[in-house]
Coordinates of C-alpha atoms in Angstrom, one line a residue:
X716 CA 0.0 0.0 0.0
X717 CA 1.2 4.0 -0.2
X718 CA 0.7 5.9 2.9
X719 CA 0.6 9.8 2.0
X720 CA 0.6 12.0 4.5
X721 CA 0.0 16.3 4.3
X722 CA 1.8 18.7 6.8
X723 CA 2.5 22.5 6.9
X724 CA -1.1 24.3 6.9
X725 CA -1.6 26.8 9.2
X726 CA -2.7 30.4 10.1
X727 CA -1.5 33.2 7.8
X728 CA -2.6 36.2 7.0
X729 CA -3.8 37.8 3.4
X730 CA 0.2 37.7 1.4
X731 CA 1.6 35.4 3.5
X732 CA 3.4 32.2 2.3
X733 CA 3.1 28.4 3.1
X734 CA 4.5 25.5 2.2
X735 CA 2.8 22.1 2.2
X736 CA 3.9 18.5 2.5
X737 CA 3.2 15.5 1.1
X738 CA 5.3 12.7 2.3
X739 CA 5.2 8.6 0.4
X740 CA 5.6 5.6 2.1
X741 CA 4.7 2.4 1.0
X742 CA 5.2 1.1 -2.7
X743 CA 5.8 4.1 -4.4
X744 CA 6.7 2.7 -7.4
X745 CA 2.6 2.9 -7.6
X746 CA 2.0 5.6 -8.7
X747 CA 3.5 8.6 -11.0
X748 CA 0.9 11.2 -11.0
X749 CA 0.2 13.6 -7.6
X750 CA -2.2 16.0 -7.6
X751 CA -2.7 18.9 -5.1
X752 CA -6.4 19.6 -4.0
X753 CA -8.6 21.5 -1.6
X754 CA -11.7 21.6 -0.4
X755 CA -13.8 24.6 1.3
X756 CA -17.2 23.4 3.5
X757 CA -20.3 24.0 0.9
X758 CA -17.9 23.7 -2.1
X759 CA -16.6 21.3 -4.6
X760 CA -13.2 19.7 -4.3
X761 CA -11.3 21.4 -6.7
X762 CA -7.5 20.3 -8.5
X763 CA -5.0 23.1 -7.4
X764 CA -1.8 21.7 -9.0
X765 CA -0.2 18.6 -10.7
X766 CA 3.3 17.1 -11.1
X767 CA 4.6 13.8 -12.5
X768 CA 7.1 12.5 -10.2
X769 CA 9.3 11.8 -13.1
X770 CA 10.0 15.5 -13.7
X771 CA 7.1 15.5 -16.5
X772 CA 5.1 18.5 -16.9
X773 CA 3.0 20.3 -14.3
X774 CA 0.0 21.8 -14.2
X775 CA -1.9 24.8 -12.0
X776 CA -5.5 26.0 -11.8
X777 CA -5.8 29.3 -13.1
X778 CA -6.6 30.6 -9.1
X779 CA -3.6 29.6 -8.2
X780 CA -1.0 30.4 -11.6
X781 CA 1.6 32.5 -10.4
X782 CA 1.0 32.0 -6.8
X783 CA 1.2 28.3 -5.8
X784 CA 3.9 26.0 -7.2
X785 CA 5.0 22.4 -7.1
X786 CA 8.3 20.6 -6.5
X787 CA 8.9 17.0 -5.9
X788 CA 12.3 15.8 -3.8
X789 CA 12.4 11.9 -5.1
X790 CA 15.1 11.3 -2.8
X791 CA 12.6 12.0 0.2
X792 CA 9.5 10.3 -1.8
X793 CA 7.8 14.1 -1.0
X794 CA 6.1 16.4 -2.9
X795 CA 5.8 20.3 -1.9
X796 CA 3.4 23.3 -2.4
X797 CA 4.5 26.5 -2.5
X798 CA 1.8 29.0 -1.8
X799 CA 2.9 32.8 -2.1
X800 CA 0.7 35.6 -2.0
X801 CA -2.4 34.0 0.2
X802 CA -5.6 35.1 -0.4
X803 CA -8.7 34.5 1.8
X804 CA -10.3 32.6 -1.1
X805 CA -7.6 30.1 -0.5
X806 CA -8.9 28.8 2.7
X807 CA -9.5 25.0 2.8
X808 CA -8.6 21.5 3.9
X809 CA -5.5 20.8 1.1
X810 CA -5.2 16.9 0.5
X811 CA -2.9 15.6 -1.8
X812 CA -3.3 12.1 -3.9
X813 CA -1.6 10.0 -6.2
X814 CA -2.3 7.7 -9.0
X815 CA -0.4 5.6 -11.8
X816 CA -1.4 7.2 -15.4
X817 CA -0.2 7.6 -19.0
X818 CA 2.1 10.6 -19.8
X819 CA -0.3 13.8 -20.5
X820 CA -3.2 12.9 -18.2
X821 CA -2.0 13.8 -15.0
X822 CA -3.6 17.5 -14.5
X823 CA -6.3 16.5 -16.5
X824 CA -7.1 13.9 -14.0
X825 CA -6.5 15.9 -11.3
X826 CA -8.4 18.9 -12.6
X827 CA -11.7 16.9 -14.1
X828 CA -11.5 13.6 -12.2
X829 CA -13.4 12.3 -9.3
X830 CA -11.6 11.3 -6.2
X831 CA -12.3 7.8 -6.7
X832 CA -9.4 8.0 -9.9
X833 CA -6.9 8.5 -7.2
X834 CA -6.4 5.3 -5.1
X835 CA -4.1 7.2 -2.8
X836 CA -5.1 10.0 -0.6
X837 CA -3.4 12.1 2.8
X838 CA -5.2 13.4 5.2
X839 CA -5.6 16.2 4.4
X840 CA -4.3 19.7 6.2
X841 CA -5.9 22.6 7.0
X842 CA -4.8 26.5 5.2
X843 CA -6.7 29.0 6.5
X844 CA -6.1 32.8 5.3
X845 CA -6.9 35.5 7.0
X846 CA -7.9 39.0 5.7

């Protein structure tokens, strides 16, 4: 099995900066696709950000272009989001997930996919933004 597991949310105020976690364990060889998400109480799920672990391309939401980015350390089986430039609007429980897919479906997944095309999910951990 792969164990995923979120850390770094917090409190921040409007322009602050975080930078969440996602740590693998398990069989890692599972999966190639991880996908940043986020969900606010009374709203959809939504994709935030994408990367292939093999350094393949990534992919944003347009929310979040400019202000979030992704990085993957391979060596430490752990994904990371960058989040400059918080915004309210950018409160939410963040859960990351992974899957195995073909090259050039990844954000497409992530961004029109239901949760049950990831088999792998954290925790999720909580961002909230204050004004």
């Amino acid at each position: 099995q792969v164990e995923l597991v979120e850390s770094g949310g917090g409190s921040v105020q409007a322009g602050g900066s975080l930078r969440l976690s996602c740590a693998a364990s398990g069989v890692t060889w599972s999966y190639n696709c991880v996908g940043w998400f986020r969900q606010a109480p009374g709203k959809e799920r939504e994709g935030v950000a994408s990367t292939y672990t093999n350094g393949g391309n990534t992919g944003y939401a347009d929310s979040v272009k400019g202000r979030f980015t992704i990085t993957r350390d391979n060596a430490k089986n752990t994904v990371y989001l960058q989040m400059n430039s918080l915004k309210p609007e950018d409160t939410a429980m963040y859960y990351c997930a992974a899957v195995y897919l073909p090259s050039g479906l990844c954000w497409s997944t992530v961004e029109h996919g239901t949760s049950r095309d990831f088999p792998y999910w954290g925790q999720g951990t909580q961002v909230t933004v204050s004004s």
